[in-house]
Short mmCIF file of C-alpha atoms and ligand atoms in Angstrom, two decimals:
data_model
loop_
_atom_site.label_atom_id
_atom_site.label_comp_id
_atom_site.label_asym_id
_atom_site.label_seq_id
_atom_site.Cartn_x
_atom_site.Cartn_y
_atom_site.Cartn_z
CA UNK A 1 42.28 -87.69 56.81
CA UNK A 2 44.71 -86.31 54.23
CA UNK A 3 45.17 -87.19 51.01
CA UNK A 4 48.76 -88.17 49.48
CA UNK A 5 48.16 -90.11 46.71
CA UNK A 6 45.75 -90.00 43.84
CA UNK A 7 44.70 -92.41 40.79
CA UNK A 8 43.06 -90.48 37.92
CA UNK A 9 40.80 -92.59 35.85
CA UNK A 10 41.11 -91.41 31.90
CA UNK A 11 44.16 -89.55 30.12
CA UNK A 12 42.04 -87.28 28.04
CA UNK A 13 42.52 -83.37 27.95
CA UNK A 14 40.99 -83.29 31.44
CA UNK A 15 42.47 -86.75 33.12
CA UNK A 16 46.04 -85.52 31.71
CA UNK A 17 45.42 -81.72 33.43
CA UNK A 18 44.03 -83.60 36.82
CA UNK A 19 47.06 -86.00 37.42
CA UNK A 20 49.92 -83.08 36.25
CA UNK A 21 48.31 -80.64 39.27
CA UNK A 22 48.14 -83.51 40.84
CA UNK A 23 51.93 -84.60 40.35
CA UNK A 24 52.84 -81.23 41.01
CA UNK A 25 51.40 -81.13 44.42
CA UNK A 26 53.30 -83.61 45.03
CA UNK A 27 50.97 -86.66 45.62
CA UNK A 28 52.43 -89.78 43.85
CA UNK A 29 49.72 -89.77 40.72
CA UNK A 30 48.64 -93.24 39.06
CA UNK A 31 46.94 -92.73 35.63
CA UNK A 32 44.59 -95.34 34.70
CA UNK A 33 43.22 -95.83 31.13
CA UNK A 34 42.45 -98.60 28.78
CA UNK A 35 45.49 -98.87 26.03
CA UNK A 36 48.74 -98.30 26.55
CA UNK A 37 48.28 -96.24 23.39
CA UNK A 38 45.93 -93.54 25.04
CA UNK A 39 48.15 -93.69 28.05
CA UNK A 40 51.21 -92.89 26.25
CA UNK A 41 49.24 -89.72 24.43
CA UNK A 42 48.12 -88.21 27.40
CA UNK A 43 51.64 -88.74 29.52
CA UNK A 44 53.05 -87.05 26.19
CA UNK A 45 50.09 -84.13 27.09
CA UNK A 46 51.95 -83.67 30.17
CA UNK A 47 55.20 -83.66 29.16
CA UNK A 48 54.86 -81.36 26.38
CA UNK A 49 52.82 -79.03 28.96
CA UNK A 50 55.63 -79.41 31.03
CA UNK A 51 58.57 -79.04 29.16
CA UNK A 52 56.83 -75.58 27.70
CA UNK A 53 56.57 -74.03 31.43
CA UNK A 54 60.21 -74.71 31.34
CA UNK A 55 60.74 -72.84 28.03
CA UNK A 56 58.78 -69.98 29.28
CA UNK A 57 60.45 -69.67 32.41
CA UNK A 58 57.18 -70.45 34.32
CA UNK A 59 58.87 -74.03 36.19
CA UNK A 60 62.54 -74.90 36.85
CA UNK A 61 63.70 -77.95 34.95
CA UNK A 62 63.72 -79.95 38.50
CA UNK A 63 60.12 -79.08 39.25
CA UNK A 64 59.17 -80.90 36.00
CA UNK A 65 61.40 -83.67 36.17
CA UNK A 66 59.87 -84.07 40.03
CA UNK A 67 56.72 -84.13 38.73
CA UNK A 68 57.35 -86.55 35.88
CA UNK A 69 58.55 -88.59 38.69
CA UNK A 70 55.58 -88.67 40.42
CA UNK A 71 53.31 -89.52 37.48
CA UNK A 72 52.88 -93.83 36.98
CA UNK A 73 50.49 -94.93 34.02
CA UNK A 74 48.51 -97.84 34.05
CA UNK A 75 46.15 -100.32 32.34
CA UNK A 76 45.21 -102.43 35.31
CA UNK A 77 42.31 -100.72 37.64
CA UNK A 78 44.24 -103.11 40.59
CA UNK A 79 46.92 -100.64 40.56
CA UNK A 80 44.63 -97.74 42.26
CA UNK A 81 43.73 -100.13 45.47
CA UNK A 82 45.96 -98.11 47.98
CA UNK A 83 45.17 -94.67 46.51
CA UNK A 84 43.66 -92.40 49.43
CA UNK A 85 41.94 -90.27 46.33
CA UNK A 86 40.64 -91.61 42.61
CA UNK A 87 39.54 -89.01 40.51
CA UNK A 88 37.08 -90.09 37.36
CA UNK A 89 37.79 -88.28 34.38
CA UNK A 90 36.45 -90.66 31.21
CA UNK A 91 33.44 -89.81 28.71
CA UNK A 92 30.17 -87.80 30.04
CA UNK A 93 28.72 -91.22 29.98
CA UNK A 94 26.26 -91.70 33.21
CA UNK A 95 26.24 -95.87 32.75
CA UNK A 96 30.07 -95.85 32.03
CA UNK A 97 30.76 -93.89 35.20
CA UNK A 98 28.69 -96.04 37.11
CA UNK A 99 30.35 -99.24 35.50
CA UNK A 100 33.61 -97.81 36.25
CA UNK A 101 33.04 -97.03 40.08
CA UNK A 102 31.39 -100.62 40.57
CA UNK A 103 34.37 -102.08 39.42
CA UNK A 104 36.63 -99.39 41.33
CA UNK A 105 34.44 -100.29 44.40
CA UNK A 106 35.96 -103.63 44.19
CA UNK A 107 39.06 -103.13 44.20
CA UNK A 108 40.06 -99.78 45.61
CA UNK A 109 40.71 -99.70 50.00
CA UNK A 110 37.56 -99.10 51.70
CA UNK A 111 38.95 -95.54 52.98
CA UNK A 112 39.93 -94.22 49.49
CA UNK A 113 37.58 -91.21 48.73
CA UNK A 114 36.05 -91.49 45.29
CA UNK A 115 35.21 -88.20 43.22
CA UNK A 116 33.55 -88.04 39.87
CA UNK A 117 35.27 -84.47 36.80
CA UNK A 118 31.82 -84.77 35.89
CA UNK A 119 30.58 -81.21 34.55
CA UNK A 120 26.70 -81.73 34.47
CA UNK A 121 25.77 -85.52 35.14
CA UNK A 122 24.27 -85.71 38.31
CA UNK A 123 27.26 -87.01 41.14
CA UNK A 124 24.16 -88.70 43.22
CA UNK A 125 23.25 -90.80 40.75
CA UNK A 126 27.17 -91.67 39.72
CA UNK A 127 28.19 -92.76 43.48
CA UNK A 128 24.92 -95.10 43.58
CA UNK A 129 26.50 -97.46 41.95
CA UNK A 130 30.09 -96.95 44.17
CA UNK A 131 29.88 -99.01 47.47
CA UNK A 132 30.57 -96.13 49.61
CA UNK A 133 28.14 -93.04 49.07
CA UNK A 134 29.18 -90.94 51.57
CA UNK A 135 33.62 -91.18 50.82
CA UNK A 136 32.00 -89.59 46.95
CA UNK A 137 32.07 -86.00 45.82
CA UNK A 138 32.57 -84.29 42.86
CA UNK A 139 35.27 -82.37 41.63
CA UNK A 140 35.01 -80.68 39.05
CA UNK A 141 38.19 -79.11 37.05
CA UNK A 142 38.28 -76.31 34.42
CA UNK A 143 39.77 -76.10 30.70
CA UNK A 144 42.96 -75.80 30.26
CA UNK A 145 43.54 -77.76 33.64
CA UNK A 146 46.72 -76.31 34.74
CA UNK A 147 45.75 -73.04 33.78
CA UNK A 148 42.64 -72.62 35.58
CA UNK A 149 42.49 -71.60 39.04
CA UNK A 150 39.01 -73.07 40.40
CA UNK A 151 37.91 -76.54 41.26
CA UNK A 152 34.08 -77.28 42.00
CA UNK A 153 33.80 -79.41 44.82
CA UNK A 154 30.32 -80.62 45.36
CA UNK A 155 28.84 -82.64 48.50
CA UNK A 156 25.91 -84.76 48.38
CA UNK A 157 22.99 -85.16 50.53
CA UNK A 158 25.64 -88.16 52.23
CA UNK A 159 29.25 -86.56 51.82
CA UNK A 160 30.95 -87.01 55.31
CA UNK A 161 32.58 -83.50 56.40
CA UNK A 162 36.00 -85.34 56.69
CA UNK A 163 35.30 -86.30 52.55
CA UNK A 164 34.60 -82.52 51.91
CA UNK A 165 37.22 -80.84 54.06
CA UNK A 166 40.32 -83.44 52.51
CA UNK A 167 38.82 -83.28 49.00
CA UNK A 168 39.30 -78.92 50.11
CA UNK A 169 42.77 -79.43 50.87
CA UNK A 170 44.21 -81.47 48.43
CA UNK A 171 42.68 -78.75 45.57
CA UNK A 172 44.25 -76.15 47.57
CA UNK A 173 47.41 -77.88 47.75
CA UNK A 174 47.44 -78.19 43.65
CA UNK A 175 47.36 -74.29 43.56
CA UNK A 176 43.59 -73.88 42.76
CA UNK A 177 40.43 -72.12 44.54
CA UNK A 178 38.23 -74.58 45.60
CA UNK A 179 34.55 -73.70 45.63
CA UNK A 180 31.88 -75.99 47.84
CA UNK A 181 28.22 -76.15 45.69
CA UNK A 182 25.78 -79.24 45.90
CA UNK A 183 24.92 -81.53 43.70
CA UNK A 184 22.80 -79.64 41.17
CA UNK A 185 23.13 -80.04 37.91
CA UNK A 186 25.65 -77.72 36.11
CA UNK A 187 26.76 -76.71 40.07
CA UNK A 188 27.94 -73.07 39.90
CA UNK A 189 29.96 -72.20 36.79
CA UNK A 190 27.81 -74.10 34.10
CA UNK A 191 24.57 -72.92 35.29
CA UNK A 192 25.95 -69.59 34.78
CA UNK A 193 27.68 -70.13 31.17
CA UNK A 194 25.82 -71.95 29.85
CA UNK A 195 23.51 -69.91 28.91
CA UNK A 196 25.53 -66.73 28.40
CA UNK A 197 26.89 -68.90 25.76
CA UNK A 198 23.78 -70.45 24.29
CA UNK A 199 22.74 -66.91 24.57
CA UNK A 200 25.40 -65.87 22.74
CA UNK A 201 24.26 -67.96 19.56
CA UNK A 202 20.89 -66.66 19.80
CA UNK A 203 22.18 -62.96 19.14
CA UNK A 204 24.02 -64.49 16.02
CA UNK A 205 21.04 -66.02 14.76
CA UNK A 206 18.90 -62.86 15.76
CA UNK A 207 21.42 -60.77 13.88
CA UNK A 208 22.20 -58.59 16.95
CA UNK A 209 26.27 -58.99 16.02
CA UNK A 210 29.04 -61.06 13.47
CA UNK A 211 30.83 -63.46 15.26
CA UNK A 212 33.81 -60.88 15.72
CA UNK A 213 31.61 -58.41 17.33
CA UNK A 214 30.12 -60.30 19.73
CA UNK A 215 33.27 -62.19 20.74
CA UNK A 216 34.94 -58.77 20.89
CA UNK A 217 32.04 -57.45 22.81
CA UNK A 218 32.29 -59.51 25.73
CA UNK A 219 36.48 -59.71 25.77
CA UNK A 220 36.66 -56.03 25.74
CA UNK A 221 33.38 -54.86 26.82
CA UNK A 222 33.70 -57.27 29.86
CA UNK A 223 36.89 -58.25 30.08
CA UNK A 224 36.39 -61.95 29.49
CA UNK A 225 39.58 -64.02 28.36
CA UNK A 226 37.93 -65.09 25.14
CA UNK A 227 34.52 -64.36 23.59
CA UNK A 228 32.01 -66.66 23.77
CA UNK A 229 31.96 -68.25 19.84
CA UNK A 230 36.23 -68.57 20.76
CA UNK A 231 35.32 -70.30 23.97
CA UNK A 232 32.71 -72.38 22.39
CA UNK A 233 35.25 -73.44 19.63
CA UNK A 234 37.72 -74.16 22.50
CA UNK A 235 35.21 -76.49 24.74
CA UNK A 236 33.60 -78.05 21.44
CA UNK A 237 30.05 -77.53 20.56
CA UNK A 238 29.32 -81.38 20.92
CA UNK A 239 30.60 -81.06 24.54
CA UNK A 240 28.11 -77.85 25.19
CA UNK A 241 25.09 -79.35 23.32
CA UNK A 242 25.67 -82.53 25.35
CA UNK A 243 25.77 -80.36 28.76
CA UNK A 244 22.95 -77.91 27.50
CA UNK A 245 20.89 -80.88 26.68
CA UNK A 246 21.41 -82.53 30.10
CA UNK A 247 20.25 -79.09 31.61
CA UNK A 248 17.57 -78.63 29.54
CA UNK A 249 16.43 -82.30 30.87
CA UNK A 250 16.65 -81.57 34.61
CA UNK A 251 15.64 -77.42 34.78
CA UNK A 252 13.01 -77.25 31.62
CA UNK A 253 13.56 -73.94 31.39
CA UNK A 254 14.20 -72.39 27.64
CA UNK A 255 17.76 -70.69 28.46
CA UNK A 256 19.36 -73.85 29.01
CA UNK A 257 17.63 -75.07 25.48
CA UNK A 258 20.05 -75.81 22.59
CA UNK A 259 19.53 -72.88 19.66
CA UNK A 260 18.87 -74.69 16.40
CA UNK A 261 22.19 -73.87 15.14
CA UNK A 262 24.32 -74.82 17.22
CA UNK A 263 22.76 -78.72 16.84
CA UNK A 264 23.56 -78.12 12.57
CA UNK A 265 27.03 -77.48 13.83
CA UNK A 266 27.10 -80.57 15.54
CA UNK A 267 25.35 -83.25 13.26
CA UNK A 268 27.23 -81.45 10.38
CA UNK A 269 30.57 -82.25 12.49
CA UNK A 270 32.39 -78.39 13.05
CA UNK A 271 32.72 -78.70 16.56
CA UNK A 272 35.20 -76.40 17.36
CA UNK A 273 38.87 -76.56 17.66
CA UNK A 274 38.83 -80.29 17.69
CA UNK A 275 37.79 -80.73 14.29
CA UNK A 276 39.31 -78.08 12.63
CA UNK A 277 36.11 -75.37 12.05
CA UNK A 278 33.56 -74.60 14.38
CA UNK A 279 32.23 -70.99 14.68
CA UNK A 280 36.35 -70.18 13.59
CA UNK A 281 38.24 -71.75 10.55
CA UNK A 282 41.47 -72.99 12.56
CA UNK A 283 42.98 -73.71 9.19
CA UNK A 284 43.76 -70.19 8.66
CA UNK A 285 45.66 -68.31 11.14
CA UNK A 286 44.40 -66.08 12.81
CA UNK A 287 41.20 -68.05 12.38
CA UNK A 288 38.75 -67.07 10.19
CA UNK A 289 34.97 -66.87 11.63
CA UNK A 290 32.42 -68.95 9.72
CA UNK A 291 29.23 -68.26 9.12
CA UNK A 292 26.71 -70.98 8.78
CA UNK A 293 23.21 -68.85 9.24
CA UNK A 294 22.85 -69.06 5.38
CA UNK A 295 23.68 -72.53 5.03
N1 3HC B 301 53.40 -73.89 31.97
C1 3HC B 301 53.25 -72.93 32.91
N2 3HC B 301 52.57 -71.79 32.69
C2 3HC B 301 52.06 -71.61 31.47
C3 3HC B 301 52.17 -72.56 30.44
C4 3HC B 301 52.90 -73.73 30.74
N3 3HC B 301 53.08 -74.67 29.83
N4 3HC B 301 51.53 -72.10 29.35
C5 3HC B 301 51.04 -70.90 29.66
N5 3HC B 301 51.36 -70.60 30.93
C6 3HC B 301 51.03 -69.39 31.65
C7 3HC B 301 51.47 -68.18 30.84
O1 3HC B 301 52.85 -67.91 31.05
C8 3HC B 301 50.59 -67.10 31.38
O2 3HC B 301 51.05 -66.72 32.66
P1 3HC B 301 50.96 -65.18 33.17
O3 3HC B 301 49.48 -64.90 33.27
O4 3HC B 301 51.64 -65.19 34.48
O5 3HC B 301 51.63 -64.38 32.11
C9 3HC B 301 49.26 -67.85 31.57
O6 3HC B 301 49.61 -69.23 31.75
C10 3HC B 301 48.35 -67.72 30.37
O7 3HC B 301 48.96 -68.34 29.24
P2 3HC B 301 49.01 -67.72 27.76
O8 3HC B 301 49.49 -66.30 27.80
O9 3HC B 301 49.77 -68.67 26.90
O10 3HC B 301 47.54 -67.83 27.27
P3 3HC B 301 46.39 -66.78 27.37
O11 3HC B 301 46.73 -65.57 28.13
O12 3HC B 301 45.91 -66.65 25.98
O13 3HC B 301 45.31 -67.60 28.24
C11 3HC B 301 43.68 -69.21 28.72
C12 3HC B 301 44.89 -68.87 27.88
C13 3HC B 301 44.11 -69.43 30.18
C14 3HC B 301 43.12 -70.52 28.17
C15 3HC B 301 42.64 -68.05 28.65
O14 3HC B 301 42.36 -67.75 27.31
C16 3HC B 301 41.37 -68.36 29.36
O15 3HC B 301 41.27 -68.28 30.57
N6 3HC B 301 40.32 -68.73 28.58
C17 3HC B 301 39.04 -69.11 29.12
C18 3HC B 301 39.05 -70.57 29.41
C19 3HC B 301 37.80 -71.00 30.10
O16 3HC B 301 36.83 -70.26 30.27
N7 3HC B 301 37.81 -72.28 30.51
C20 3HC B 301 36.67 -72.88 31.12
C21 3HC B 301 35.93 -73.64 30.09
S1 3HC B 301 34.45 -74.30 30.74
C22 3HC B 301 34.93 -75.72 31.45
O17 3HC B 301 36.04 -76.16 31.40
C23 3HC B 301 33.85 -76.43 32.15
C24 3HC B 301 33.40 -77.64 31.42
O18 3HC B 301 32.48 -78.27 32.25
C25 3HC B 301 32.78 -77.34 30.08
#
């Protein structure tokens, strides 16, 4: 079994990243979404990622052009039925997920293996409502797609071996790590940062460090890429309190327990990058960190 083409399903931050590795492993890529509005913004996503590798010198301008070539957009699920791989990457939404592979399961070629981008809903309960359990796995991509070297790629208690080992080489082939974990919530990476970064809000509020300390702490101290208030910004605090919550659900155990500021940061709508202010003032540059323990 190996898999040459691919539908992605959603043309957000993480659909876009999924079907541009995608495209440039070569695998003709089919983006599905539900305007041709979204569809447009994300293929712009790409191209603009694109066409900055090429000013950069990181990709020749016939690599991108190959891989713009490969890349179809869609607003008709019909147009997945022959892909051998359709990768779900729409809103954390457990009954949306399992409304969308339903629907899939109607349409899509019996063989086509079906994976969920989910980063902490649980990928049992997703492919329940799929008609073919064991043809489902998860895999799960990082922020900023095309940057990140790993994939999660997560069995169930059904995944057939021949699933696991063509979902393994098709990440390999887009350039990434893959790592196998099972279905668990959070898998490996979340149930790690998670709460290193919840953690990292409880020093703030504990007054163990500013903002700048603690993110400088952990970039220099540990050599992290960005501290954990810049990664926070970067994911979006609605994004962490959702997955924290979920955690929190399945483990009960306090570390994976949303601190009490990060949920005013999220009602009060500073959620990071996305909106402009989170634990950072992106107004200002460099940004400017906020603080809202007085508030
Ligand atoms: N095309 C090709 N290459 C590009 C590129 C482009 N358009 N843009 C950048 N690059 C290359 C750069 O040339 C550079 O390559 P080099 O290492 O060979 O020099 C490399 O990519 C890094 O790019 P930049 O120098 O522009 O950026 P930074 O060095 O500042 O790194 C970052 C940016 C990769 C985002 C880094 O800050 C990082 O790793 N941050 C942590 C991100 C992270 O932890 N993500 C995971 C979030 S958690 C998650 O997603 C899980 C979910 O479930 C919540």
């Amino acid at each position: 079994m190996k898999i040459r083409t691919v539908g992605v399903i959603g043309s957000g931050l993480m659909g876009s990243g999924i079907a541009q590795v995608s495209a440039q492993a070569g695998c003709p890529t089919t983006i599905l979404e539900v305007s041709k509005e979204l569809l447009d913004k994300g293929m712009q996503r790409i191209q603009g990622f694109l066409d900055s590798g090429v000013d950069k010198g990181k990709l020749r301008p016939e690599a991108r052009d190959r891989t713009l070539s490969l890349l179809k957009g869609t607003t008709e699920m019909k147009d997945l039925s022959e892909c051998d791989l359709v990768i779900e990457a729409i809103t954390e939404n457990l009954s949306a997920k399992r409304d969308l592979f339903s629907a899939a399961s109607k349409v899509c070629s019996e063989k086509s293996i079906f994976a969920s981008n989910t980063s902490s809903l649980s990928i049992t309960e997703i492919m329940t409502a799929s008609s073919r359990p064991e043809r489902f796995l998860g895999l799960h991509f990082f922020n900023p797609v095309p940057l990140m070297k790993l994939v999660e790629v997560v069995r169930t208690i059904v995944t057939q071996d021949e699933v696991e080992s063509a979902a393994l080489e098709f990440v390999r082939a887009t350039g990434k790590t893959p790592i196998r974990t099972s279905d668990r919530t959070g898998f490996i990476v979340n149930r790690l940062l998670v709460p290193y970064i919840l953690d990292a809000i409880r020093a703030l509020e504990n007054g163990v460090g500013s903002i700048e300390e603690i993110d400088a702490g952990m970039r220099l101290g540990c050599g992290y890429p960005m501290g954990p208030f810049t990664l926070l910004d970067f994911v979006g605090l609605d994004t962490t309190y959702y997955i924290a919550g979920i955690m929190f659900d399945e483990f009960k155990e306090a570390r994976f327990a949303a601190p009490p500021l990060l949920k005013r940061m999220v009602l009060a709508g500073t959620l990071g990058r996305k909106s402009g202010k989170g634990f950072y003032d992106y107004s200002q540059d460099p940004p400017v960190p906020q603080n809202h323990l007085t508030a």
